[in-house]
Coordinates of C-alpha atoms in Angstrom, one line a residue:
X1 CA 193.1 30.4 223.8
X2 CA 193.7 29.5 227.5
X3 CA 197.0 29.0 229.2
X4 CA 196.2 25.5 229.5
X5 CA 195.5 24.8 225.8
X6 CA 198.9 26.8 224.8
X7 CA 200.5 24.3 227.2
X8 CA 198.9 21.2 224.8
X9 CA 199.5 22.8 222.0
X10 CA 203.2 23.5 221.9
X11 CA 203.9 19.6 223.0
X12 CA 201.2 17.7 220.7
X13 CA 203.4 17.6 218.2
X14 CA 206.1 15.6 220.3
X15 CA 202.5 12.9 221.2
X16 CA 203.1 14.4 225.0
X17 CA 201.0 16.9 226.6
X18 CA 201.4 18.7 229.8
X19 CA 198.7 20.0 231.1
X20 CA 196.8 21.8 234.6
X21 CA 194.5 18.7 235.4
X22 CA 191.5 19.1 237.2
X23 CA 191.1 16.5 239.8
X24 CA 187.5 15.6 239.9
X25 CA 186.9 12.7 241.8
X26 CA 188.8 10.2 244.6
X27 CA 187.9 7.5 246.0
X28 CA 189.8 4.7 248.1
X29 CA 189.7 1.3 246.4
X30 CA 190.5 -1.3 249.3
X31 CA 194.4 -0.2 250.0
X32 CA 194.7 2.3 247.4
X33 CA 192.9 5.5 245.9
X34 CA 191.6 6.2 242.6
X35 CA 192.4 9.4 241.1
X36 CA 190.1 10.6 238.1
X37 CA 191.8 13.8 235.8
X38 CA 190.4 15.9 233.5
X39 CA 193.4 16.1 231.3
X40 CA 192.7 17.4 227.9
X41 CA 194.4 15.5 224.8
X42 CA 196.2 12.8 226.9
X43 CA 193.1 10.1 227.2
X44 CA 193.4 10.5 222.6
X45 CA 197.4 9.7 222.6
X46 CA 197.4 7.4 225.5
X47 CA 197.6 3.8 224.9
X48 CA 197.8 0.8 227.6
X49 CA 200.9 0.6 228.9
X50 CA 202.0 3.3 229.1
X51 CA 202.0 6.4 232.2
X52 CA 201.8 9.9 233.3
X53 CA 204.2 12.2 235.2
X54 CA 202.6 14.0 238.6
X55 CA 203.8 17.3 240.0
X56 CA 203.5 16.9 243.4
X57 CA 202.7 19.7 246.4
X58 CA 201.4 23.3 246.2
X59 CA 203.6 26.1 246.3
X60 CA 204.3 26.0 249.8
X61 CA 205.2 22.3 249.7
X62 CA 206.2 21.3 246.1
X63 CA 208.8 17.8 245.9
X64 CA 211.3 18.4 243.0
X65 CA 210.9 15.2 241.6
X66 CA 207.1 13.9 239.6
X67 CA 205.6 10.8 240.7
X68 CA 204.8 8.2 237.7
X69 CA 201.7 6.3 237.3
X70 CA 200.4 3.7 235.6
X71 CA 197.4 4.6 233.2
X72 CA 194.6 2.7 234.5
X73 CA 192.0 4.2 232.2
X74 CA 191.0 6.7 230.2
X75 CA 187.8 7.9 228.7
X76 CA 187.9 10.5 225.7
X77 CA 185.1 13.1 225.5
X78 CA 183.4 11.5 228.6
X79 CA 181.0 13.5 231.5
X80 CA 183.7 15.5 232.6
X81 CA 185.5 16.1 229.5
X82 CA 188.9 13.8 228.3
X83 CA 189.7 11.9 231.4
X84 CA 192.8 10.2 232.9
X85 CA 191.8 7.4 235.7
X86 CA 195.8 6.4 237.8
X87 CA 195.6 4.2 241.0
X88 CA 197.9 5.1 244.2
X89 CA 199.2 3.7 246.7
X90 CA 200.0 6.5 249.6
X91 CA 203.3 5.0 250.4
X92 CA 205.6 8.1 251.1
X93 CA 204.7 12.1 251.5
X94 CA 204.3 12.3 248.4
X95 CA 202.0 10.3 247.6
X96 CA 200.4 10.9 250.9
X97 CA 200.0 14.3 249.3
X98 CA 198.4 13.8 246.6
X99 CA 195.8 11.2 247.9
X100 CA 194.6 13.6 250.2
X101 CA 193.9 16.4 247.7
X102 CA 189.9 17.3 247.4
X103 CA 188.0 16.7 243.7
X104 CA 188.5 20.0 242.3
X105 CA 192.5 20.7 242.8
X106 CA 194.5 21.1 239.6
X107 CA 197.3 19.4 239.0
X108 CA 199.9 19.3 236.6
X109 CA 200.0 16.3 234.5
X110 CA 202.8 15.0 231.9
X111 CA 201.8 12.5 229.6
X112 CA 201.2 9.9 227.6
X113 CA 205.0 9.0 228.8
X114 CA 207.0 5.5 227.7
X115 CA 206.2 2.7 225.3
X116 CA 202.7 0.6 225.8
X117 CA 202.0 -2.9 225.6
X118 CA 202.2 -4.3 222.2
X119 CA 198.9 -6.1 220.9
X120 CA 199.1 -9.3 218.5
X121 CA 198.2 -8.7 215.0
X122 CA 196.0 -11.6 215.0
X123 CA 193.7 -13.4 217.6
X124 CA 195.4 -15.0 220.2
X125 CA 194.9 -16.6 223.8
X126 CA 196.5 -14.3 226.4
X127 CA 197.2 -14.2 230.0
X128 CA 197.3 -11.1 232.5
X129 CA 199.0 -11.3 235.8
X130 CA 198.9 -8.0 238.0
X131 CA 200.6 -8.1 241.2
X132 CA 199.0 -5.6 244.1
X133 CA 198.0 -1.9 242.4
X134 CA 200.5 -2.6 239.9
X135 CA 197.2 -4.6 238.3
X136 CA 195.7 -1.2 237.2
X137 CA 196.9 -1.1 233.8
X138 CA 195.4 -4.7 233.0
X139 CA 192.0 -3.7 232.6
X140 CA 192.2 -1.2 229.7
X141 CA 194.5 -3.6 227.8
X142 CA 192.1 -6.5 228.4
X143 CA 189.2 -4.7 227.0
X144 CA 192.0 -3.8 223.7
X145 CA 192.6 -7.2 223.6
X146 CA 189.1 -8.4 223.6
X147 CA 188.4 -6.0 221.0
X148 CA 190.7 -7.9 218.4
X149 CA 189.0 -11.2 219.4
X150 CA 191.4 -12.7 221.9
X151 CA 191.1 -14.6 224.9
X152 CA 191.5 -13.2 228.1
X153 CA 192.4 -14.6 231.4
X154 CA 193.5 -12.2 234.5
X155 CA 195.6 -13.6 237.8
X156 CA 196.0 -10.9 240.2
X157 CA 198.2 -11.2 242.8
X158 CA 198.8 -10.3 246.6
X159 CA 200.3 -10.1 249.7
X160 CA 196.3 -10.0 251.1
X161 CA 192.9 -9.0 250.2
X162 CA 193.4 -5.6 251.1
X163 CA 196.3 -5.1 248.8
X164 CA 194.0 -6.7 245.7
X165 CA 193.0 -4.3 243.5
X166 CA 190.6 -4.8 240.3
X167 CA 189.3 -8.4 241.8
X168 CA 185.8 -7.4 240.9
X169 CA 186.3 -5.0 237.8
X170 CA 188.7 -8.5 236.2
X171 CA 185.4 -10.6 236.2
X172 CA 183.8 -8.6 233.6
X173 CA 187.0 -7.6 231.7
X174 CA 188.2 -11.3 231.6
X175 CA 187.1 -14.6 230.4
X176 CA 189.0 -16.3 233.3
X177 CA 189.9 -14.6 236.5
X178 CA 192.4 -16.5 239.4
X179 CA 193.5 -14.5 242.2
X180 CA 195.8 -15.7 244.7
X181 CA 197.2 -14.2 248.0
X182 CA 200.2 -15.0 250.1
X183 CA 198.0 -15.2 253.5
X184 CA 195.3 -16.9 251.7
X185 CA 193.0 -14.2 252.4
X186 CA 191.6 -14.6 249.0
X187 CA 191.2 -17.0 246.2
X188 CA 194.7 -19.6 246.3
X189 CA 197.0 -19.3 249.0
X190 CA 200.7 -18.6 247.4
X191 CA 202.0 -16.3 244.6
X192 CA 200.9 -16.0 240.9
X193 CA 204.0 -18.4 240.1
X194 CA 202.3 -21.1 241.9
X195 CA 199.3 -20.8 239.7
X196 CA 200.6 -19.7 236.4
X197 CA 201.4 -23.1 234.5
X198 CA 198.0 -24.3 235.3
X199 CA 196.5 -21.4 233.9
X200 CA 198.8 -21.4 230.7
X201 CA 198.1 -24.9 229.9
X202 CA 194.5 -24.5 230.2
X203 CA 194.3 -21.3 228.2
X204 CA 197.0 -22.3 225.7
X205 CA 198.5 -18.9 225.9
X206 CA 200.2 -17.6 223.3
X207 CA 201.3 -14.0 224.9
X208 CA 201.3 -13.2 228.7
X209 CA 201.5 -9.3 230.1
X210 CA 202.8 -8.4 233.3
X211 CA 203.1 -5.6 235.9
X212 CA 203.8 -5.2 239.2
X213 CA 206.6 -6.1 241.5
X214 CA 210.5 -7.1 240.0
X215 CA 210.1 -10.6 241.2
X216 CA 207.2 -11.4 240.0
X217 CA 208.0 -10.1 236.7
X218 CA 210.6 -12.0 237.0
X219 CA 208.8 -15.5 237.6
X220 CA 206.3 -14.5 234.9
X221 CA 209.6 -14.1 232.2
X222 CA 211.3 -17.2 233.1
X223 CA 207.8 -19.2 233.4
X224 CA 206.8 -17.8 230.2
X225 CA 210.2 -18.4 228.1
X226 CA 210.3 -22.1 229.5
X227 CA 207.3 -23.1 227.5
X228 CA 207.7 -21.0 224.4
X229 CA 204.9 -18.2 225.5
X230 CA 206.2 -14.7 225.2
X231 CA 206.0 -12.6 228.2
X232 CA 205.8 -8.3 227.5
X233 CA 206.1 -6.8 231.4
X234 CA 205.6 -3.2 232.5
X235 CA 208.8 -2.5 234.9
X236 CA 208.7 -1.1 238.1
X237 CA 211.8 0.6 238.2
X238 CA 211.9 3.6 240.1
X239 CA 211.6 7.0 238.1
X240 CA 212.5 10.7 238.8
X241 CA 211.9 12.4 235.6
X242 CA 209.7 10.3 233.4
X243 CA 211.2 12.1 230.1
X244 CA 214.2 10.5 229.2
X245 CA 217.0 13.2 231.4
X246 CA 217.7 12.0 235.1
X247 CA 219.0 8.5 234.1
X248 CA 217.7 7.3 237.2
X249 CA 215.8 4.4 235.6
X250 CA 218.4 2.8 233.2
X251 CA 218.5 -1.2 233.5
X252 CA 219.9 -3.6 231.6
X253 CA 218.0 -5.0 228.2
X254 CA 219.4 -7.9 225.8
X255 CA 218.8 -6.9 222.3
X256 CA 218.3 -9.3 219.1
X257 CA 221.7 -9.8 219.3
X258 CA 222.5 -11.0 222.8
X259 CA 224.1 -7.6 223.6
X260 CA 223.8 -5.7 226.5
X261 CA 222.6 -2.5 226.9
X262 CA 221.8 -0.1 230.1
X263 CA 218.6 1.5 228.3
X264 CA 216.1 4.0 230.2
X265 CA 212.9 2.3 231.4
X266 CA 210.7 5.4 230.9
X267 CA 211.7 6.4 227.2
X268 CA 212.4 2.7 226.1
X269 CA 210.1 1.0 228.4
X270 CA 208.0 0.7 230.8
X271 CA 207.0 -2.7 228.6
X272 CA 209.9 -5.1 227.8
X273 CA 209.9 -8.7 226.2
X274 CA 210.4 -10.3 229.4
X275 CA 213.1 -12.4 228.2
X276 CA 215.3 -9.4 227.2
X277 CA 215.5 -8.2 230.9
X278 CA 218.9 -8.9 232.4
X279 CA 217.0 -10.3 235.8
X280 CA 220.3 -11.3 236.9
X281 CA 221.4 -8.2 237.5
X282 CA 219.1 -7.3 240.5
X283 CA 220.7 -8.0 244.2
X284 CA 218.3 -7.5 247.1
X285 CA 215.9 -5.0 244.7
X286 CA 218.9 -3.2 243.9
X287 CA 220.2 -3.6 239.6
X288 CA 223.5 -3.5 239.1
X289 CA 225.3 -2.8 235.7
X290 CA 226.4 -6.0 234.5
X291 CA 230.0 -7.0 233.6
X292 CA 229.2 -7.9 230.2
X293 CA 227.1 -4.7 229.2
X294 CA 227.9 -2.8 226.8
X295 CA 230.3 0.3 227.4
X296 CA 231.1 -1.5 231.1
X297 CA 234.6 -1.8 232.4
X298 CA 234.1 -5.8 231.8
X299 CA 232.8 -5.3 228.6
X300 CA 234.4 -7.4 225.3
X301 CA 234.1 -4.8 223.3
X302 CA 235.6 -2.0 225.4
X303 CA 239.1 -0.6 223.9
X304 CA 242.2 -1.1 225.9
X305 CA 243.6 2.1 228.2
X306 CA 247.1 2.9 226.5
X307 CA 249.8 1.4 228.6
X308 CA 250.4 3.4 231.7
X309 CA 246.8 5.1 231.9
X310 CA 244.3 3.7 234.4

């Protein structure tokens, strides 16, 4: 048994695997580059949705903290063996580092991490909105959804063409594609809010999935909850560890009761019924702990401080 396959074993039980991926093929996609892992036992556990962990550097320039990914495919038992497919944008040196690694460089991997989209138990029209790379997920869950009969549309959204990602791969994964940009590079001019009632009262949607930016996650709740459509939206909330310990992702999440709870996006999350996000609690991309939240100082609930203490 290799090193590697100790390293599966001892954490398949827990349905997370960390594991020495071999990078075997990048490409740039438009803005971004697409990463393709051999990663042994995490394309069988991994569902859409959900993400995987990325040590980043070598040994002379490791970062302390993972990067987290979207899953934008994965293929079991495929040409090179169980593969892993994430999408990246090279936005700081970290990134930077890892797009510029060479097919062949391994990698250590941690995943399937967090909760993936949930599917509807019966047939129904659905709607996929993907803002920038943050669309890579969407394909793999269109295809699952397609699988169980249901209609598929796909709006992607960006800031230009460049910044698009998937415009060609959502014709063949969708029934209905819009795309829309904000320079009117490509498809409408405008953001995906602009276009999203038209495209819900055409496809009568019953379910719409998100991910990508805050604000458009945002638009895509309230749109959603205004005409009765449930939204279910991938969070981009920034992560350090990916496994539940730093508590850098926490954010606030309504549950069937109306209370407030700071809960941590990559254990409870990434994918939240859009209209149990406390949106209100984001200022200027920052999220702030809301008055009312459970355990807060503001809190209803909270026990008074015994005269004198403070």
């Amino acid at each position: 048994m290799t090193e590697r396959t100790r390293t599966i074993a001892a954490r398949e039980g827990a349905g997370v695997i960390q594991v020495q991926a071999e990078l075997v093929a990048t490409r740039p996609v438009g803005a971004y580059q697409h990463l393709t892992f051999v990663a042994p036992g995490i394309a069988d556990l991994a569902r859409p949705g959900q993400f995987i962990a990325v040590a980043i550097g070598d040994a002379t320039s490791s970062k302390l903290l993972r990067r987290a990914f979207s899953i934008h495919q994965v293929t079991p038992a495929g040409t090179y063996g169980d593969t892993v497919e994430v999408v990246v944008s090279a936005a700081g040196a970290g990134t930077q580092w890892l797009t510029a690694q060479p097919a062949g460089t391994s990698i250590d991997l941690i995943g399937p991490l967090g909760k993936p989209f949930p599917l509807p138990t019966s047939p129904v029209p659905c709607v996929l909105v993907g803002g920038g790379y943050g669309s890579a997920p969407l394909f793999w869950l269109a295809q699952a959804l397609r699988e169980r009969g249901c209609p598929v549309e796909i709006v992607l959204g960006a800031a230009t063409h460049a910044r698009l990602f998937g415009a060609a791969l959502a014709r063949t994964a969708a029934d209905g594609v819009t795309i829309t940009t904000d320079d009117g590079s490509a498809g409408v001019k405008g953001w995906v809010s602009d276009v999203l009632p038209e495209v819900f009262e055409r496809s009568s949607a019953a379910v719409v999935y998100g991910c990508g930016p805050m604000g458009m996650l945002r638009s895509i709740s309230e749109l959603a909850a205004a005409r009765g459509i449930v939204a279910q939206v991938a969070v981009e909330e920034a992560m350090a560890c990916g496994v539940g310990v730093c508590m850098t992702c926490v954010m606030p999440i309504a549950d069937d009761d109306g209370v407030t709870s700071m809960v941590r996006s990559c254990l409870s999350g990434p994918v939240f019924r859009g209209d149990r996000v406390r949106w209100d609690a984001w200022t200027d991309g920052i999220c702030h702990v809301p008055d009312d939240a459970l355990g807060s100082p503001g809190w209803a609930g909270s026990d008074p401080l015994p005269e004198g203490e403070s």
